Short mmCIF file of C-alpha atoms in Angstrom, two decimals:
data_model
loop_
_atom_site.label_atom_id
_atom_site.label_comp_id
_atom_site.label_asym_id
_atom_site.label_seq_id
_atom_site.Cartn_x
_atom_site.Cartn_y
_atom_site.Cartn_z
CA UNK A 1 -13.03 16.23 -20.08
CA UNK A 2 -12.02 12.97 -22.02
CA UNK A 3 -9.03 10.97 -20.83
CA UNK A 4 -7.07 8.76 -23.01
CA UNK A 5 -3.49 7.09 -23.37
CA UNK A 6 -0.50 7.72 -24.70
CA UNK A 7 1.66 6.46 -27.03
CA UNK A 8 4.58 4.79 -25.48
CA UNK A 9 7.43 7.69 -25.04
CA UNK A 10 4.96 9.50 -23.08
CA UNK A 11 7.19 6.95 -19.68
CA UNK A 12 10.17 9.22 -20.27
CA UNK A 13 7.94 13.14 -20.24
CA UNK A 14 5.69 11.22 -17.23
CA UNK A 15 8.38 10.52 -14.70
CA UNK A 16 10.50 13.89 -15.50
CA UNK A 17 7.11 15.61 -14.72
CA UNK A 18 7.07 13.48 -11.64
CA UNK A 19 10.18 13.72 -10.71
CA UNK A 20 9.85 17.73 -10.70
CA UNK A 21 6.97 17.43 -8.36
CA UNK A 22 8.44 15.62 -6.00
CA UNK A 23 11.20 18.80 -6.26
CA UNK A 24 8.80 20.69 -5.88
CA UNK A 25 7.72 18.85 -2.75
CA UNK A 26 10.62 19.37 -1.41
CA UNK A 27 11.73 22.90 -1.48
CA UNK A 28 7.96 23.55 -0.41
CA UNK A 29 8.62 21.00 2.76
CA UNK A 30 12.63 22.64 3.39
CA UNK A 31 11.20 26.29 2.90
CA UNK A 32 8.37 25.80 6.28
CA UNK A 33 11.77 23.94 7.71
CA UNK A 34 12.60 26.91 10.56
CA UNK A 35 14.89 25.42 12.21
CA UNK A 36 18.51 25.72 11.20
CA UNK A 37 19.07 21.58 10.77
CA UNK A 38 18.63 19.62 7.43
CA UNK A 39 17.84 16.42 7.14
CA UNK A 40 20.77 14.15 8.86
CA UNK A 41 20.64 16.77 12.39
CA UNK A 42 24.34 18.16 10.52
CA UNK A 43 23.69 22.77 10.14
CA UNK A 44 22.77 23.39 6.27
CA UNK A 45 23.61 26.69 4.87
CA UNK A 46 22.43 28.80 2.30
CA UNK A 47 18.65 29.94 1.74
CA UNK A 48 15.79 27.50 2.93
CA UNK A 49 13.90 27.65 -0.80
CA UNK A 50 17.99 25.43 -2.32
CA UNK A 51 18.17 23.16 0.35
CA UNK A 52 17.34 20.32 -1.20
CA UNK A 53 19.55 20.99 -4.37
CA UNK A 54 22.84 21.17 -1.51
CA UNK A 55 20.87 17.68 -0.15
CA UNK A 56 21.42 16.11 -3.52
CA UNK A 57 24.81 17.17 -4.16
CA UNK A 58 25.77 16.03 -0.75
CA UNK A 59 24.42 12.34 -0.62
CA UNK A 60 25.58 11.95 -4.72
CA UNK A 61 29.21 12.54 -3.09
CA UNK A 62 28.58 10.91 -0.38
CA UNK A 63 29.97 6.90 0.94
CA UNK A 64 27.59 4.13 1.24
CA UNK A 65 27.01 2.83 3.62
CA UNK A 66 26.92 -0.97 4.15
CA UNK A 67 27.06 -2.49 7.84
CA UNK A 68 27.21 -6.40 9.19
CA UNK A 69 26.08 -9.38 7.11
CA UNK A 70 23.28 -6.50 5.65
CA UNK A 71 21.17 -9.01 2.73
CA UNK A 72 22.08 -6.43 -0.47
CA UNK A 73 18.95 -7.83 -2.45
CA UNK A 74 17.02 -7.48 -0.24
CA UNK A 75 18.12 -3.72 0.77
CA UNK A 76 18.17 -3.11 -2.54
CA UNK A 77 15.23 -4.25 -3.18
CA UNK A 78 13.63 -1.90 -0.46
CA UNK A 79 15.39 0.99 -1.45
CA UNK A 80 14.46 1.83 -5.07
CA UNK A 81 10.43 0.61 -4.04
CA UNK A 82 9.24 3.44 -2.85
CA UNK A 83 10.20 5.23 -6.35
CA UNK A 84 9.27 2.87 -8.73
CA UNK A 85 5.94 2.71 -6.99
CA UNK A 86 5.33 6.29 -6.92
CA UNK A 87 6.46 6.17 -10.84
CA UNK A 88 4.24 2.87 -11.39
CA UNK A 89 1.72 5.10 -9.81
CA UNK A 90 1.39 8.23 -12.15
CA UNK A 91 1.40 5.50 -14.73
CA UNK A 92 -2.61 5.45 -14.15
CA UNK A 93 -2.94 9.07 -13.17
CA UNK A 94 -4.45 11.24 -16.26
CA UNK A 95 -2.53 15.05 -16.78
CA UNK A 96 -5.53 17.03 -18.58
CA UNK A 97 -6.92 14.33 -20.93
CA UNK A 98 -4.36 12.41 -21.64
CA UNK A 99 -2.88 8.84 -18.95
CA UNK A 100 0.40 7.54 -20.27
CA UNK A 101 -1.52 3.72 -18.96
CA UNK A 102 -4.84 3.87 -19.85
CA UNK A 103 -5.76 0.61 -17.63
CA UNK A 104 -9.44 0.29 -17.39
CA UNK A 105 -8.63 -0.89 -14.06
CA UNK A 106 -6.91 2.40 -12.97
CA UNK A 107 -7.51 2.07 -9.76
CA UNK A 108 -7.42 -1.19 -8.26
CA UNK A 109 -4.14 -0.40 -10.21
CA UNK A 110 -2.69 2.26 -7.71
CA UNK A 111 -4.42 0.13 -4.43
CA UNK A 112 -2.14 -3.09 -6.28
CA UNK A 113 0.74 -0.44 -6.37
CA UNK A 114 0.50 1.65 -3.50
CA UNK A 115 0.26 -2.44 -1.18
CA UNK A 116 3.91 -3.13 -3.25
CA UNK A 117 4.59 -0.48 -0.29
CA UNK A 118 3.84 -3.09 2.90
CA UNK A 119 6.99 -4.90 1.28
CA UNK A 120 9.61 -2.52 -0.24
CA UNK A 121 9.30 -0.76 3.68
CA UNK A 122 10.08 -3.61 5.74
CA UNK A 123 12.41 -4.57 3.58
CA UNK A 124 14.32 -1.08 3.85
CA UNK A 125 14.15 -1.84 7.18
CA UNK A 126 15.54 -5.53 7.11
CA UNK A 127 18.20 -6.00 4.29
CA UNK A 128 20.54 -3.80 6.19
CA UNK A 129 21.11 -5.98 9.83
CA UNK A 130 20.42 -3.21 12.05
CA UNK A 131 18.52 -3.23 14.48
CA UNK A 132 16.25 0.43 13.78
CA UNK A 133 15.61 -0.02 10.15
CA UNK A 134 14.39 -3.05 11.18
CA UNK A 135 11.34 -1.75 14.00
CA UNK A 136 10.56 1.09 11.57
CA UNK A 137 10.17 -1.61 8.87
CA UNK A 138 7.42 -3.02 11.38
CA UNK A 139 6.38 0.28 11.98
CA UNK A 140 5.21 0.72 8.33
CA UNK A 141 3.77 -3.27 8.49
CA UNK A 142 1.45 -1.91 11.39
CA UNK A 143 0.21 1.55 10.64
CA UNK A 144 -0.69 0.15 6.86
CA UNK A 145 -2.22 -2.57 8.50
CA UNK A 146 -4.29 0.29 10.20
CA UNK A 147 -4.45 3.22 6.67
CA UNK A 148 -4.62 0.22 3.80
CA UNK A 149 -8.88 -1.31 4.40
CA UNK A 150 -10.32 2.59 5.07
CA UNK A 151 -7.89 3.90 1.57
CA UNK A 152 -9.36 0.97 -0.26
CA UNK A 153 -12.51 2.38 0.87
CA UNK A 154 -11.72 5.72 -0.11
CA UNK A 155 -11.06 4.04 -3.41
CA UNK A 156 -14.38 2.47 -4.05
CA UNK A 157 -16.35 5.43 -3.62
CA UNK A 158 -15.28 7.12 -6.34
CA UNK A 159 -15.27 4.50 -8.73
CA UNK A 160 -19.14 3.28 -7.68
CA UNK A 161 -20.33 6.98 -8.28
CA UNK A 162 -18.36 6.78 -11.57
CA UNK A 163 -19.18 3.24 -11.84
CA UNK A 164 -16.10 2.27 -13.62
CA UNK A 165 -12.79 1.39 -11.86
CA UNK A 166 -11.18 3.55 -14.64
CA UNK A 167 -9.97 6.87 -13.87
CA UNK A 168 -10.61 8.83 -17.11
CA UNK A 169 -14.68 7.42 -16.19
CA UNK A 170 -13.93 8.79 -13.36
CA UNK A 171 -12.64 12.51 -14.47
CA UNK A 172 -15.63 11.91 -16.99
CA UNK A 173 -18.15 11.48 -13.91
CA UNK A 174 -17.11 14.57 -12.24
CA UNK A 175 -18.82 16.94 -14.77
CA UNK A 176 -20.24 19.86 -12.91
CA UNK A 177 -20.19 18.26 -9.47
CA UNK A 178 -16.69 17.03 -8.58
CA UNK A 179 -16.24 13.81 -6.06
CA UNK A 180 -15.09 16.25 -3.63
CA UNK A 181 -17.21 17.78 -2.99
CA UNK A 182 -20.58 15.14 -1.68
CA UNK A 183 -17.80 12.86 -1.28
CA UNK A 184 -16.01 14.78 1.44
CA UNK A 185 -15.07 11.73 4.11
CA UNK A 186 -13.35 9.57 1.52
CA UNK A 187 -11.06 13.09 0.13
CA UNK A 188 -10.39 13.23 3.52
CA UNK A 189 -9.01 9.78 4.27
CA UNK A 190 -7.98 9.45 0.95
CA UNK A 191 -5.57 12.70 1.94
CA UNK A 192 -4.78 10.54 4.77
CA UNK A 193 -3.56 7.17 3.19
CA UNK A 194 -1.12 9.45 0.86
CA UNK A 195 0.32 10.77 3.87
CA UNK A 196 -0.09 7.56 5.28
CA UNK A 197 2.23 6.34 2.32
CA UNK A 198 4.90 9.14 2.02
CA UNK A 199 5.53 7.79 5.21
CA UNK A 200 4.74 11.55 6.37
CA UNK A 201 3.80 13.99 9.01
CA UNK A 202 1.49 11.63 11.43
CA UNK A 203 2.55 7.95 10.11
CA UNK A 204 6.49 8.92 10.26
CA UNK A 205 6.85 6.83 13.58
CA UNK A 206 8.52 4.04 10.77
CA UNK A 207 11.24 6.67 9.82
CA UNK A 208 11.17 8.89 13.40
CA UNK A 209 13.51 10.58 15.47
CA UNK A 210 12.56 8.00 18.61
CA UNK A 211 14.40 5.32 16.06
CA UNK A 212 17.14 6.87 15.45
CA UNK A 213 15.92 7.57 11.49
CA UNK A 214 14.15 4.26 12.09
CA UNK A 215 14.56 2.69 8.08
CA UNK A 216 16.63 5.98 7.40
CA UNK A 217 18.88 5.16 10.05
CA UNK A 218 21.39 3.10 8.55
CA UNK A 219 20.86 4.72 4.81
CA UNK A 220 23.42 7.08 2.94
CA UNK A 221 24.53 8.59 0.15
CA UNK A 222 22.46 7.18 -2.65
CA UNK A 223 20.25 4.38 -1.19
CA UNK A 224 18.95 7.55 1.41
CA UNK A 225 18.86 9.81 -1.66
CA UNK A 226 17.15 7.10 -3.52
CA UNK A 227 14.79 6.64 0.29
CA UNK A 228 13.24 10.53 0.71
CA UNK A 229 12.87 11.44 -2.95
CA UNK A 230 10.89 8.16 -2.72
CA UNK A 231 8.41 9.85 0.03
CA UNK A 232 8.45 12.76 -2.21
CA UNK A 233 7.19 10.87 -5.44
CA UNK A 234 4.88 8.84 -3.70
CA UNK A 235 3.56 12.34 -2.05
CA UNK A 236 3.01 13.63 -5.48
CA UNK A 237 1.67 10.86 -6.99
CA UNK A 238 -0.78 10.19 -4.52
CA UNK A 239 -1.58 13.95 -4.58
CA UNK A 240 -2.13 13.64 -8.00
CA UNK A 241 -4.73 10.36 -7.47
CA UNK A 242 -6.64 12.45 -5.35
CA UNK A 243 -6.99 15.58 -8.21
CA UNK A 244 -8.31 12.50 -10.61
CA UNK A 245 -10.73 10.55 -8.30
CA UNK A 246 -11.82 13.45 -6.69
CA UNK A 247 -10.64 17.05 -7.69
CA UNK A 248 -12.46 16.72 -11.28
CA UNK A 249 -9.31 16.59 -13.11
CA UNK A 250 -8.52 18.91 -15.56
CA UNK A 251 -11.23 20.50 -15.03
CA UNK A 252 -11.76 24.39 -14.89
CA UNK A 253 -12.43 27.20 -16.49
CA UNK A 254 -9.57 29.08 -19.27
CA UNK A 255 -6.87 27.12 -18.70
CA UNK A 256 -5.96 23.93 -20.95
CA UNK A 257 -6.17 20.61 -19.10
CA UNK A 258 -3.28 19.14 -18.44
CA UNK A 259 -2.12 22.69 -16.63
CA UNK A 260 -5.39 22.47 -14.10
CA UNK A 261 -4.20 19.31 -13.75
CA UNK A 262 -0.67 20.35 -12.27
CA UNK A 263 -2.03 23.15 -10.46
CA UNK A 264 -4.53 21.21 -8.31
CA UNK A 265 -2.10 18.13 -7.88
CA UNK A 266 0.61 20.83 -6.15
CA UNK A 267 -2.22 23.02 -4.71
CA UNK A 268 -3.08 19.38 -2.75
CA UNK A 269 0.96 17.85 -2.47
CA UNK A 270 1.60 22.26 -0.56
CA UNK A 271 -1.19 21.39 1.97
CA UNK A 272 -0.30 17.72 2.48
CA UNK A 273 3.26 19.04 3.19
CA UNK A 274 2.03 22.47 4.85
CA UNK A 275 0.20 19.64 7.72
CA UNK A 276 3.59 17.46 7.99
CA UNK A 277 5.22 20.13 11.39
CA UNK A 278 1.32 21.14 12.21
CA UNK A 279 0.60 17.43 13.30
CA UNK A 280 2.34 14.70 15.57
CA UNK A 281 2.66 11.66 15.58
CA UNK A 282 1.42 9.04 15.99
CA UNK A 283 2.09 5.11 17.16
CA UNK A 284 1.12 2.06 14.51
CA UNK A 285 -0.62 0.54 17.54
CA UNK A 286 -3.09 4.50 17.76
CA UNK A 287 -3.36 4.85 13.66
CA UNK A 288 -4.82 1.20 13.86
CA UNK A 289 -7.28 1.91 16.37
CA UNK A 290 -8.02 5.27 15.21
CA UNK A 291 -7.86 3.49 10.84
CA UNK A 292 -10.39 0.56 12.26
CA UNK A 293 -12.45 2.63 14.90
CA UNK A 294 -13.39 5.91 13.61
CA UNK A 295 -11.93 5.73 9.65
CA UNK A 296 -13.36 2.03 8.78
CA UNK A 297 -16.61 3.32 10.04
CA UNK A 298 -16.95 6.88 8.20
CA UNK A 299 -15.80 5.96 5.01
CA UNK A 300 -18.57 2.26 5.09
CA UNK A 301 -21.07 4.58 5.69
CA UNK A 302 -19.80 7.42 2.79
CA UNK A 303 -20.49 4.78 0.91
CA UNK A 304 -23.10 3.26 1.57
CA UNK A 305 -25.36 6.92 1.05
CA UNK A 306 -22.47 7.07 -2.15
CA UNK A 307 -24.16 3.47 -3.02
CA UNK A 308 -27.73 4.79 -2.14
CA UNK A 309 -27.38 8.18 -4.61
CA UNK A 310 -26.16 6.09 -7.50
CA UNK A 311 -29.26 3.67 -7.30
CA UNK A 312 -31.73 6.39 -6.55
CA UNK A 313 -30.37 8.40 -9.62
CA UNK A 314 -31.04 4.87 -11.49
CA UNK B 1 4.59 -12.24 -27.96
CA UNK B 2 1.65 -13.81 -25.48
CA UNK B 3 3.70 -16.98 -25.82
CA UNK B 4 6.99 -15.08 -25.23
CA UNK B 5 5.41 -13.14 -22.07
CA UNK B 6 4.03 -16.43 -20.97
CA UNK B 7 6.65 -18.39 -21.11
CA UNK B 8 9.02 -15.48 -19.08
CA UNK B 9 5.86 -15.41 -16.60
CA UNK B 10 5.84 -19.05 -16.08
CA UNK B 11 9.46 -19.80 -16.17
CA UNK B 12 10.14 -16.58 -13.13
CA UNK B 13 6.55 -18.64 -10.30
CA UNK B 14 8.58 -21.64 -10.62
CA UNK B 15 11.06 -20.88 -10.43
CA UNK B 16 10.74 -18.49 -7.82
CA UNK B 17 8.76 -21.16 -6.74
CA UNK B 18 11.62 -23.55 -5.57
CA UNK B 19 13.74 -20.77 -4.37
CA UNK B 20 11.31 -21.15 -1.58
CA UNK B 21 13.44 -23.85 -0.40
CA UNK B 22 16.91 -23.19 -1.49
CA UNK B 23 17.66 -19.96 -0.22
CA UNK B 24 18.77 -19.77 3.68
CA UNK B 25 16.33 -16.47 5.34
CA UNK B 26 13.20 -16.66 6.10
CA UNK B 27 12.67 -13.09 4.16
CA UNK B 28 14.35 -14.65 1.26
CA UNK B 29 12.13 -17.56 0.91
CA UNK B 30 8.78 -15.45 1.60
CA UNK B 31 8.88 -12.29 -0.50
CA UNK B 32 10.22 -15.41 -3.26
CA UNK B 33 7.08 -17.02 -2.89
CA UNK B 34 5.54 -13.46 -2.97
CA UNK B 35 7.07 -13.43 -6.39
CA UNK B 36 5.74 -16.41 -7.72
CA UNK B 37 2.10 -15.35 -7.05
CA UNK B 38 3.03 -11.86 -8.47
CA UNK B 39 3.72 -13.64 -11.80
CA UNK B 40 0.87 -16.11 -12.27
CA UNK B 41 -1.36 -13.10 -11.45
CA UNK B 42 0.54 -11.31 -14.05
CA UNK B 43 0.15 -14.20 -16.72
CA UNK B 44 -4.14 -13.67 -15.52
CA UNK B 45 -3.18 -10.07 -17.56
CA UNK B 46 -2.26 -12.04 -20.68
CA UNK B 47 -6.24 -13.47 -20.44
CA UNK B 48 -7.30 -10.27 -20.56
CA UNK B 49 -9.05 -10.82 -16.78
CA UNK B 50 -7.36 -7.77 -16.31
CA UNK B 51 -8.84 -6.99 -12.49
CA UNK B 52 -8.67 -10.50 -11.74
CA UNK B 53 -4.38 -10.71 -12.21
CA UNK B 54 -4.21 -7.14 -10.34
CA UNK B 55 -5.85 -8.59 -7.58
CA UNK B 56 -4.25 -11.38 -7.01
CA UNK B 57 -0.84 -9.45 -7.31
CA UNK B 58 -2.02 -7.21 -4.54
CA UNK B 59 -4.01 -9.78 -2.50
CA UNK B 60 -0.95 -11.42 -2.69
CA UNK B 61 1.60 -8.95 -1.95
CA UNK B 62 -0.57 -8.02 1.53
CA UNK B 63 -0.46 -11.42 2.21
CA UNK B 64 3.69 -11.95 1.85
CA UNK B 65 4.12 -8.49 3.52
CA UNK B 66 1.82 -10.02 6.57
CA UNK B 67 3.34 -13.56 6.77
CA UNK B 68 6.53 -12.25 6.75
CA UNK B 69 6.30 -10.59 10.23
CA UNK B 70 4.53 -13.77 11.44
CA UNK B 71 7.16 -16.13 9.94
CA UNK B 72 9.63 -14.57 11.71
CA UNK B 73 7.88 -14.63 14.63
CA UNK B 74 7.47 -17.87 15.45
CA UNK B 75 10.85 -18.83 13.93
CA UNK B 76 13.56 -20.46 16.08
CA UNK B 77 15.91 -18.30 15.63
CA UNK B 78 14.11 -15.19 15.87
CA UNK B 79 16.21 -12.33 14.72
CA UNK B 80 16.60 -14.37 11.43
CA UNK B 81 20.41 -13.84 12.80
CA UNK B 82 21.21 -17.32 11.57
CA UNK B 83 20.91 -19.40 8.22
CA UNK B 84 17.97 -21.72 8.44
CA UNK B 85 16.24 -24.31 6.27
CA UNK B 86 12.41 -25.02 4.93
CA UNK B 87 13.20 -27.97 4.27
CA UNK B 88 11.20 -31.69 6.47
CA UNK B 89 9.77 -34.54 5.04
CA UNK B 90 13.38 -34.65 2.36
CA UNK B 91 12.53 -37.89 0.19
CA UNK B 92 8.69 -37.93 0.69
CA UNK B 93 7.73 -34.09 -0.74
CA UNK B 94 10.37 -33.92 -3.19
CA UNK B 95 8.80 -37.00 -5.28
CA UNK B 96 4.65 -36.13 -3.93
CA UNK B 97 5.62 -32.98 -5.97
CA UNK B 98 7.40 -33.69 -8.95
CA UNK B 99 4.86 -36.20 -9.43
CA UNK B 100 2.04 -33.94 -9.14
CA UNK B 101 3.56 -31.63 -11.27
CA UNK B 102 4.59 -34.22 -14.36
CA UNK B 103 1.34 -35.68 -14.16
CA UNK B 104 0.23 -31.95 -14.68
CA UNK B 105 2.36 -31.16 -17.57
CA UNK B 106 1.82 -34.53 -19.44
CA UNK B 107 -1.73 -33.40 -18.97
CA UNK B 108 -1.31 -30.65 -20.81
CA UNK B 109 0.42 -31.76 -22.97
CA UNK B 110 -2.01 -35.08 -23.28
CA UNK B 111 -5.20 -34.10 -23.27
CA UNK B 112 -7.11 -32.56 -26.19
CA UNK B 113 -7.94 -29.78 -25.67
CA UNK B 114 -11.16 -28.46 -28.35
CA UNK B 115 -11.07 -25.80 -30.44
CA UNK B 116 -12.46 -22.51 -29.42
CA UNK B 117 -16.51 -22.07 -30.59
CA UNK B 118 -17.37 -18.12 -30.60
CA UNK B 119 -15.04 -15.36 -29.27
CA UNK B 120 -13.79 -13.28 -26.93
CA UNK B 121 -16.51 -11.61 -24.49
CA UNK B 122 -16.05 -7.96 -24.54
CA UNK B 123 -15.64 -8.30 -20.72
CA UNK B 124 -13.79 -11.28 -19.91
CA UNK B 125 -13.95 -10.99 -16.17
CA UNK B 126 -18.01 -10.89 -16.04
CA UNK B 127 -17.89 -13.80 -18.01
CA UNK B 128 -15.73 -15.46 -15.63
CA UNK B 129 -17.76 -14.38 -13.25
CA UNK B 130 -20.82 -15.51 -14.71
CA UNK B 131 -19.75 -18.75 -15.20
CA UNK B 132 -18.35 -19.53 -11.70
CA UNK B 133 -20.89 -17.56 -9.76
CA UNK B 134 -23.98 -17.31 -11.59
CA UNK B 135 -27.01 -17.81 -9.96
CA UNK B 136 -25.53 -17.91 -6.64
CA UNK B 137 -23.56 -14.12 -7.26
CA UNK B 138 -25.87 -12.42 -4.46
CA UNK B 139 -25.21 -15.10 -1.52
CA UNK B 140 -22.00 -14.87 -2.52
CA UNK B 141 -21.72 -10.34 -2.54
CA UNK B 142 -24.10 -10.64 0.89
CA UNK B 143 -21.21 -13.42 2.64
CA UNK B 144 -18.87 -11.53 1.55
CA UNK B 145 -20.28 -8.46 3.93
CA UNK B 146 -20.77 -10.66 6.65
CA UNK B 147 -17.06 -11.30 6.44
CA UNK B 148 -16.27 -8.31 6.55
CA UNK B 149 -17.88 -7.58 9.36
CA UNK B 150 -16.93 -10.38 11.23
CA UNK B 151 -13.14 -9.46 10.25
CA UNK B 152 -13.57 -6.38 11.79
CA UNK B 153 -15.49 -7.35 14.95
CA UNK B 154 -13.18 -9.91 15.57
CA UNK B 155 -9.92 -7.69 16.37
CA UNK B 156 -11.48 -5.01 17.74
CA UNK B 157 -12.93 -8.12 20.61
CA UNK B 158 -9.01 -9.06 21.11
CA UNK B 159 -7.78 -6.06 20.98
CA UNK B 160 -9.78 -4.99 23.05
CA UNK B 161 -6.95 -3.88 25.48
CA UNK B 162 -4.36 -1.47 24.29
CA UNK B 163 -1.11 -2.15 24.47
CA UNK B 164 -1.06 -0.56 28.52
CA UNK B 165 -4.45 -1.95 29.61
CA UNK B 166 -6.55 -0.46 31.37
CA UNK B 167 -3.56 2.20 31.16
CA UNK B 168 -4.37 3.18 28.19
CA UNK B 169 -6.07 6.71 27.39
CA UNK B 170 -9.59 7.08 26.02
CA UNK B 171 -9.77 9.62 24.37
CA UNK B 172 -8.70 10.64 20.97
CA UNK B 173 -11.70 10.28 18.94
CA UNK B 174 -12.93 7.11 19.46
CA UNK B 175 -16.23 6.73 23.16
CA UNK B 176 -14.35 3.60 24.96
CA UNK B 177 -15.77 3.23 27.86
CA UNK B 178 -13.55 1.16 30.46
CA UNK B 179 -14.97 -1.00 33.11
CA UNK B 180 -13.39 -1.38 36.32
CA UNK B 181 -10.59 -1.98 37.30
CA UNK B 182 -10.98 -4.86 39.19
CA UNK B 183 -7.74 -4.25 40.82
CA UNK B 184 -5.58 -4.74 37.29
CA UNK B 185 -2.58 -3.74 38.74
CA UNK B 186 -2.26 -1.76 35.84
CA UNK B 187 -1.24 -3.74 32.12
CA UNK B 188 1.11 -6.41 32.73
CA UNK B 189 -1.51 -8.95 33.12
CA UNK B 190 -2.76 -8.74 29.70
CA UNK B 191 -3.76 -12.78 30.06
CA UNK B 192 -5.88 -12.08 32.32
CA UNK B 193 -9.49 -12.55 31.25
CA UNK B 194 -11.68 -9.56 30.14
CA UNK B 195 -14.50 -10.72 33.16
CA UNK B 196 -15.75 -7.04 34.80
CA UNK B 197 -14.34 -5.07 32.01
CA UNK B 198 -18.11 -4.04 31.58
CA UNK B 199 -16.53 -1.75 28.34
CA UNK B 200 -15.90 -3.98 26.50
CA UNK B 201 -17.76 -6.20 24.59
CA UNK B 202 -19.37 -3.04 23.78
CA UNK B 203 -17.80 -0.66 22.11
CA UNK B 204 -17.30 -3.51 18.93
CA UNK B 205 -21.04 -2.91 17.72
CA UNK B 206 -20.34 0.21 16.41
CA UNK B 207 -18.21 -1.10 13.59
CA UNK B 208 -19.76 -3.53 13.07
CA UNK B 209 -23.13 -2.41 12.91
CA UNK B 210 -21.63 0.10 9.86
CA UNK B 211 -20.26 -2.40 8.40
CA UNK B 212 -23.34 -4.54 8.06
CA UNK B 213 -25.36 -1.59 7.05
CA UNK B 214 -23.86 -1.33 3.17
#
């Protein structure tokens, strides 16, 4: 399947699709959450699936919180950062045969945008001038050191196999055999990194309960809504990228390409959400150990295998 | 359009570079510098050097995120609770930097730039790489693998004892063999030498060996 760039106005539906995906992730997360507590430890009434909508309404009405001597500018940047990053990532994720921005270096673009999270989450922690968010921000930078290099090499593997840094070319190179089949290590490492981008599951110590919510500790009202939406949106954008790079993009029988893209993205997203409560939260130093001593050598070997296959095929 | 974009990016780069020395917070100074670098990276995009531009932005944001940690760590007031000043050498530094800026600006305007001969290559990034590296490309690629392996190995060696020293439980996914305790009481003497820790030099080998294989 060939991927072509879309006209300028496509950013609006693309952003809408990303937000719907984020909401789907939040609904799924609420359905899996069998404890009767909502986000802030407050009891939430009503059916579980409707909780995210109730929470959105609650946060829209809730008053924002300010602290003593905050750095407002940096706090705002950090609060908006995750959602903006997710939107920028979604710009290079193809849906079926169309993509908002058909960049020749789409994979590097995705990587550059995910690096901006280092800054954004740290700033969201620094801005309020409060101890627990600050701890959360530092935790994120520490574990980012652990996941970023494996993520970079996991992104390199499909690019080497396709001989291009364009996401559309990578999708096209998977005709007949998806990359997830013969690069399973890169695929798994990439999914782990997507969870890390969303501060999710094992990587959720920056917003951990042991730090009173970490980066989220002082965020209330619309600020909190933005941060939580950003988390789910990052998971959704990352899942979309995983589908494009490893699961053949919009390839599939009977249905049109865009439907396959969305279905596969939802499937990956559901897997990430479902695993959230199945895995323990890891301390950042353990994540760095795992990242550098296990994931990095494994994904480098994967890259060696991929490169050898590419050279052998000529 | 390109000229206008370039002017905006140039102004952002210079103004945020100046802001580094004006603001009174280490976090703001660091990220003002990051913004300056991002503007420079974005102006590379105007030259059709997509890869170089995006990679510049990637590297600089990451570097500044780490630099913020170090800057604040080594600050006079660690929590950044008090305003600070980035200014040293108050008379000399503005004179030197202002002089260099004016000299370079004058050169840009005064040099008789040659007319373009030929056309834009199909892949400007590749052309730039050929022009800079040329026949030494293979050496550089080899060096990059060695450098990367060195970084990983150095970090593995430097952090071979965890936060809890010998009390760190060995056995979550990597075979780490600790040497004998040698009377170390827990992890409180993190500055103690590594003499007698039999396992410490060895577990740096697997990642390094695999790294150099690629």
